[in-house]
PDB file of C-alpha atoms in Angstrom:
ATOM      1  CA  MET A   1       0.089  -0.083  -0.015  1.00 48.00           C
ATOM      2  CA  LYS A   2       1.586   3.174  -1.131  1.00 62.00           C
ATOM      3  CA  ASP A   3      -0.177   6.412  -0.564  1.00 81.00           C
ATOM      4  CA  LEU A   4      -2.746   6.210   2.414  1.00 94.00           C
ATOM      5  CA  SER A   5      -3.643   9.958   2.275  1.00 93.00           C
ATOM      6  CA  GLN A   6      -6.983   9.498   0.597  1.00 94.00           C
ATOM      7  CA  PHE A   7      -7.716   6.624   2.964  1.00 96.00           C
ATOM      8  CA  LEU A   8      -7.097   8.858   5.992  1.00 96.00           C
ATOM      9  CA  GLU A   9      -9.432  11.544   4.661  1.00 95.00           C
ATOM     10  CA  LEU A  10     -12.227   9.172   5.495  1.00 95.00           C
ATOM     11  CA  PHE A  11     -11.622   9.990   9.112  1.00 95.00           C
ATOM     12  CA  SER A  12     -12.727  13.142  10.783  1.00 91.00           C
ATOM     13  CA  VAL A  13     -10.979  12.702  14.030  1.00 95.00           C
ATOM     14  CA  GLN A  14     -11.783  14.725  17.196  1.00 94.00           C
ATOM     15  CA  PRO A  15     -10.144  14.497  20.675  1.00 97.00           C
ATOM     16  CA  GLY A  16     -11.653  11.638  22.616  1.00 96.00           C
ATOM     17  CA  TYR A  17     -12.787   9.750  19.608  1.00 97.00           C
ATOM     18  CA  ARG A  18     -12.576   5.902  19.666  1.00 97.00           C
ATOM     19  CA  TYR A  19     -12.056   3.892  16.622  1.00 98.00           C
ATOM     20  CA  ILE A  20     -11.820   0.143  16.390  1.00 98.00           C
ATOM     21  CA  GLN A  21     -10.255  -1.905  13.759  1.00 98.00           C
ATOM     22  CA  VAL A  22     -11.355  -5.430  13.678  1.00 97.00           C
ATOM     23  CA  THR A  23      -8.881  -7.406  11.481  1.00 96.00           C
ATOM     24  CA  THR A  24      -6.874 -10.396  10.647  1.00 94.00           C
ATOM     25  CA  ASN A  25      -4.075  -8.401   9.172  1.00 92.00           C
ATOM     26  CA  VAL A  26      -2.366  -5.476  11.002  1.00 94.00           C
ATOM     27  CA  ASP A  27      -0.597  -3.392   8.360  1.00 94.00           C
ATOM     28  CA  ASN A  28       0.099   0.055   7.138  1.00 95.00           C
ATOM     29  CA  THR A  29      -3.634   1.091   7.425  1.00 95.00           C
ATOM     30  CA  THR A  30      -3.434   0.294  11.132  1.00 96.00           C
ATOM     31  CA  THR A  31      -0.172   2.396  11.568  1.00 96.00           C
ATOM     32  CA  ALA A  32      -1.463   5.222   9.550  1.00 97.00           C
ATOM     33  CA  LEU A  33      -4.751   5.215  11.558  1.00 97.00           C
ATOM     34  CA  TYR A  34      -2.962   4.863  14.928  1.00 98.00           C
ATOM     35  CA  ASN A  35      -0.745   7.851  14.034  1.00 97.00           C
ATOM     36  CA  LEU A  36      -3.642   9.945  12.951  1.00 97.00           C
ATOM     37  CA  LEU A  37      -5.545   9.180  16.092  1.00 97.00           C
ATOM     38  CA  GLN A  38      -2.590   9.661  18.364  1.00 97.00           C
ATOM     39  CA  ASN A  39      -1.941  13.075  16.781  1.00 96.00           C
ATOM     40  CA  ASN A  40      -5.451  14.118  17.695  1.00 97.00           C
ATOM     41  CA  ASP A  41      -5.830  12.712  21.149  1.00 97.00           C
ATOM     42  CA  ALA A  42      -8.036   9.979  20.030  1.00 97.00           C
ATOM     43  CA  GLU A  43      -7.905   6.032  20.641  1.00 97.00           C
ATOM     44  CA  LEU A  44      -7.433   3.154  18.416  1.00 98.00           C
ATOM     45  CA  ARG A  45      -8.754  -0.151  19.529  1.00 98.00           C
ATOM     46  CA  ILE A  46      -7.667  -3.295  17.774  1.00 97.00           C
ATOM     47  CA  ALA A  47      -9.560  -6.584  17.732  1.00 97.00           C
ATOM     48  CA  TYR A  48      -7.074  -9.051  16.125  1.00 96.00           C
ATOM     49  CA  PHE A  49      -8.615 -12.446  14.902  1.00 94.00           C
ATOM     50  CA  SER A  50      -6.264 -15.182  14.689  1.00 90.00           C
ATOM     51  CA  GLU A  51      -6.106 -18.803  15.713  1.00 86.00           C
ATOM     52  CA  ASP A  52      -2.433 -18.491  15.871  1.00 84.00           C
ATOM     53  CA  GLU A  53      -0.496 -16.640  18.692  1.00 81.00           C
ATOM     54  CA  MET A  54      -0.969 -12.927  18.499  1.00 78.00           C
ATOM     55  CA  PRO A  55       2.091 -10.928  17.449  1.00 84.00           C
ATOM     56  CA  ASN A  56       3.282  -8.355  20.115  1.00 88.00           C
ATOM     57  CA  LEU A  57       1.127  -5.493  18.862  1.00 94.00           C
ATOM     58  CA  LYS A  58       1.683  -3.500  22.103  1.00 93.00           C
ATOM     59  CA  GLU A  59       5.302  -2.732  21.053  1.00 94.00           C
ATOM     60  CA  LYS A  60       4.129  -1.159  17.883  1.00 95.00           C
ATOM     61  CA  TYR A  61       0.964   0.510  19.173  1.00 97.00           C
ATOM     62  CA  PRO A  62       1.648   1.067  22.906  1.00 97.00           C
ATOM     63  CA  GLU A  63      -1.480   3.385  23.312  1.00 97.00           C
ATOM     64  CA  ALA A  64      -3.843   1.054  21.512  1.00 97.00           C
ATOM     65  CA  SER A  65      -6.399  -1.183  23.309  1.00 96.00           C
ATOM     66  CA  ILE A  66      -5.852  -4.663  21.775  1.00 96.00           C
ATOM     67  CA  GLN A  67      -7.972  -7.761  22.286  1.00 95.00           C
ATOM     68  CA  HIS A  68      -7.189 -11.265  20.616  1.00 94.00           C
ATOM     69  CA  VAL A  69     -10.093 -13.231  19.242  1.00 93.00           C
ATOM     70  CA  LYS A  70      -9.182 -16.914  18.532  1.00 90.00           C
ATOM     71  CA  ASN A  71     -11.569 -17.818  15.824  1.00 88.00           C
ATOM     72  CA  PHE A  72     -14.306 -16.685  13.450  1.00 88.00           C
ATOM     73  CA  ASN A  73     -17.135 -18.046  15.454  1.00 83.00           C
ATOM     74  CA  HIS A  74     -16.906 -15.505  18.031  1.00 80.00           C
ATOM     75  CA  PRO A  75     -17.506 -11.836  18.113  1.00 83.00           C
ATOM     76  CA  TYR A  76     -15.087  -9.215  19.333  1.00 93.00           C
ATOM     77  CA  ARG A  77     -15.874  -7.200  22.596  1.00 94.00           C
ATOM     78  CA  ALA A  78     -17.337  -3.691  22.354  1.00 96.00           C
ATOM     79  CA  LEU A  79     -19.653  -1.834  24.689  1.00 95.00           C
ATOM     80  CA  PRO A  80     -22.830  -0.185  23.276  1.00 95.00           C
ATOM     81  CA  ARG A  81     -22.367   3.338  21.653  1.00 94.00           C
ATOM     82  CA  ASP A  82     -18.723   3.206  22.725  1.00 96.00           C
ATOM     83  CA  ASN A  83     -16.993   3.690  19.319  1.00 97.00           C
ATOM     84  CA  ASP A  84     -16.996   6.477  16.804  1.00 96.00           C
ATOM     85  CA  MET A  85     -16.020   4.146  13.896  1.00 97.00           C
ATOM     86  CA  VAL A  86     -15.842   0.483  13.359  1.00 98.00           C
ATOM     87  CA  MET A  87     -13.549  -0.789  10.570  1.00 98.00           C
ATOM     88  CA  TYR A  88     -13.570  -4.372   9.400  1.00 98.00           C
ATOM     89  CA  LYS A  89     -10.542  -5.217   7.328  1.00 98.00           C
ATOM     90  CA  ASP A  90      -9.682  -8.551   5.900  1.00 96.00           C
ATOM     91  CA  ILE A  91     -12.203 -10.221   8.008  1.00 95.00           C
ATOM     92  CA  PHE A  92     -15.749  -9.767   6.646  1.00 95.00           C
ATOM     93  CA  THR A  93     -15.605 -12.522   4.075  1.00 94.00           C
ATOM     94  CA  LYS A  94     -13.790 -14.925   6.449  1.00 92.00           C
ATOM     95  CA  HIS A  95     -16.035 -14.620   9.484  1.00 89.00           C
ATOM     96  CA  ASN A  96     -18.574 -17.322   9.822  1.00 85.00           C
ATOM     97  CA  LYS A  97     -21.378 -14.953  10.948  1.00 89.00           C
ATOM     98  CA  GLN A  98     -21.353 -11.770   8.942  1.00 91.00           C
ATOM     99  CA  GLU A  99     -24.667 -10.750  10.316  1.00 92.00           C
ATOM    100  CA  LEU A 100     -23.302 -10.895  13.927  1.00 91.00           C
ATOM    101  CA  LEU A 101     -20.434  -8.548  12.800  1.00 94.00           C
ATOM    102  CA  LEU A 102     -22.956  -5.971  11.349  1.00 95.00           C
ATOM    103  CA  LYS A 103     -25.121  -6.209  14.475  1.00 94.00           C
ATOM    104  CA  THR A 104     -22.240  -5.736  16.790  1.00 94.00           C
ATOM    105  CA  ALA A 105     -21.072  -2.824  14.754  1.00 95.00           C
ATOM    106  CA  TYR A 106     -24.493  -1.082  14.936  1.00 94.00           C
ATOM    107  CA  THR A 107     -24.672  -1.658  18.679  1.00 94.00           C
ATOM    108  CA  THR A 108     -21.126  -0.318  19.453  1.00 96.00           C
ATOM    109  CA  LEU A 109     -21.419   2.753  17.246  1.00 96.00           C
ATOM    110  CA  ALA A 110     -22.409   6.036  18.487  1.00 92.00           C
ATOM    111  CA  ASN A 111     -25.264   7.740  16.575  1.00 88.00           C
ATOM    112  CA  THR A 112     -24.149   9.170  13.149  1.00 88.00           C
ATOM    113  CA  ALA A 113     -20.988   7.010  13.360  1.00 94.00           C
ATOM    114  CA  ASP A 114     -19.501   5.082  10.419  1.00 96.00           C
ATOM    115  CA  ILE A 115     -18.776   1.501   9.604  1.00 98.00           C
ATOM    116  CA  ILE A 116     -16.009   0.755   6.996  1.00 98.00           C
ATOM    117  CA  ILE A 117     -15.564  -2.674   5.429  1.00 98.00           C
ATOM    118  CA  MET A 118     -12.217  -3.245   3.561  1.00 98.00           C
ATOM    119  CA  GLU A 119     -11.697  -6.396   1.508  1.00 97.00           C
ATOM    120  CA  LYS A 120      -9.374  -7.452  -1.224  1.00 97.00           C
ATOM    121  CA  LYS A 121     -10.665  -6.174  -4.601  1.00 96.00           C
ATOM    122  CA  GLY A 122     -13.344  -8.311  -6.199  1.00 95.00           C
ATOM    123  CA  THR A 123     -14.234 -10.452  -3.059  1.00 96.00           C
ATOM    124  CA  LEU A 124     -17.461  -8.643  -2.367  1.00 96.00           C
ATOM    125  CA  ASP A 125     -20.254  -7.803  -4.709  1.00 96.00           C
ATOM    126  CA  ILE A 126     -20.872  -4.046  -4.646  1.00 96.00           C
ATOM    127  CA  ALA A 127     -24.683  -4.358  -4.999  1.00 97.00           C
ATOM    128  CA  SER A 128     -24.969  -7.087  -2.387  1.00 96.00           C
ATOM    129  CA  MET A 129     -22.993  -4.958   0.125  1.00 97.00           C
ATOM    130  CA  MET A 130     -25.288  -2.030  -0.527  1.00 97.00           C
ATOM    131  CA  GLU A 131     -28.359  -4.240   0.230  1.00 96.00           C
ATOM    132  CA  LEU A 132     -26.765  -5.718   3.320  1.00 96.00           C
ATOM    133  CA  PHE A 133     -26.081  -2.241   4.765  1.00 95.00           C
ATOM    134  CA  GLU A 134     -29.626  -1.299   4.136  1.00 93.00           C
ATOM    135  CA  THR A 135     -30.958  -4.542   5.659  1.00 93.00           C
ATOM    136  CA  TYR A 136     -28.870  -3.940   8.941  1.00 93.00           C
ATOM    137  CA  GLU A 137     -29.989  -0.246   9.087  1.00 92.00           C
ATOM    138  CA  PHE A 138     -26.900   1.476   7.850  1.00 95.00           C
ATOM    139  CA  ARG A 139     -27.529   4.556   5.534  1.00 94.00           C
ATOM    140  CA  ALA A 140     -25.582   6.586   3.019  1.00 94.00           C
ATOM    141  CA  ALA A 141     -23.576   3.620   1.879  1.00 97.00           C
ATOM    142  CA  ASN A 142     -20.738   4.187  -0.500  1.00 97.00           C
ATOM    143  CA  HIS A 143     -18.237   2.035  -2.400  1.00 97.00           C
ATOM    144  CA  MET A 144     -14.685   3.587  -2.810  1.00 96.00           C
ATOM    145  CA  ASP A 145     -11.596   2.591  -4.799  1.00 94.00           C
ATOM    146  CA  ILE A 146      -8.988   4.753  -2.907  1.00 95.00           C
ATOM    147  CA  VAL A 147      -6.612   2.042  -1.558  1.00 94.00           C
ATOM    148  CA  GLU A 148      -4.536  -0.184  -3.904  1.00 91.00           C
ATOM    149  CA  ASP A 149      -5.812  -3.711  -3.951  1.00 93.00           C
ATOM    150  CA  TYR A 150      -8.797  -3.088  -1.667  1.00 96.00           C
ATOM    151  CA  ASP A 151     -12.527  -2.223  -2.057  1.00 97.00           C
ATOM    152  CA  ILE A 152     -13.781   0.139   0.610  1.00 97.00           C
ATOM    153  CA  PHE A 153     -17.400   0.106   1.717  1.00 98.00           C
ATOM    154  CA  MET A 154     -18.657   2.880   4.098  1.00 98.00           C
ATOM    155  CA  ALA A 155     -21.935   3.640   5.629  1.00 97.00           C
ATOM    156  CA  LYS A 156     -23.369   5.391   8.542  1.00 95.00           C
ATOM    157  CA  LYS A 157     -25.482   4.609  11.543  1.00 94.00           C
ATOM    158  CA  MET A 158     -28.189   7.415  11.707  1.00 83.00           C
ATOM    159  CA  HIS A 159     -29.835   8.685  14.764  1.00 66.00           C
ATOM    160  CA  MET A 160     -33.545   7.626  14.977  1.00 55.00           C
ATOM    161  CA  TRP A 161     -33.430   5.485  11.936  1.00 54.00           C
ATOM    162  CA  GLY A 162     -33.834   1.783  11.926  1.00 56.00           C
ATOM    163  CA  ASN A 163     -33.182   0.052  15.265  1.00 56.00           C
ATOM    164  CA  GLY A 164     -32.733   3.406  17.015  1.00 51.00           C
ATOM    165  CA  LEU A 165     -29.923   2.364  19.297  1.00 49.00           C
TER     166      LEU A 165
END
């Protein structure tokens, strides 16, 4: 991944914001997001899915809150309305319960907060993803081609729409 400047423009960070990246692959996007949040007094949380031993992420991201989830049958831990953004990266197509991921994201997001799903190009059908967002009460869905080798889908949890949480 070369230039992540357009990717970072997706995030309007304020002091005290909490973003969670749920992933099987900690990479340059994690580092770029971590640095952006640190520079704005915000917090990155990482939920790392892997059946293998978790790498020592605390060395690289000392201020991040990190949890290890051992398999794709389980959800990550997140409190209701506790995150200002949820980003699923390299996990949505691998997880056994995609509906659980979307429900968990909806519950943990604050009102008017965003969800981002990043998957390798061509692994998700664009029209199906837009319908899935609609089904799980996410609005203003978009598909973006701004990170090399990845499709990015983004939608918003709107206050007083859908489930109303």
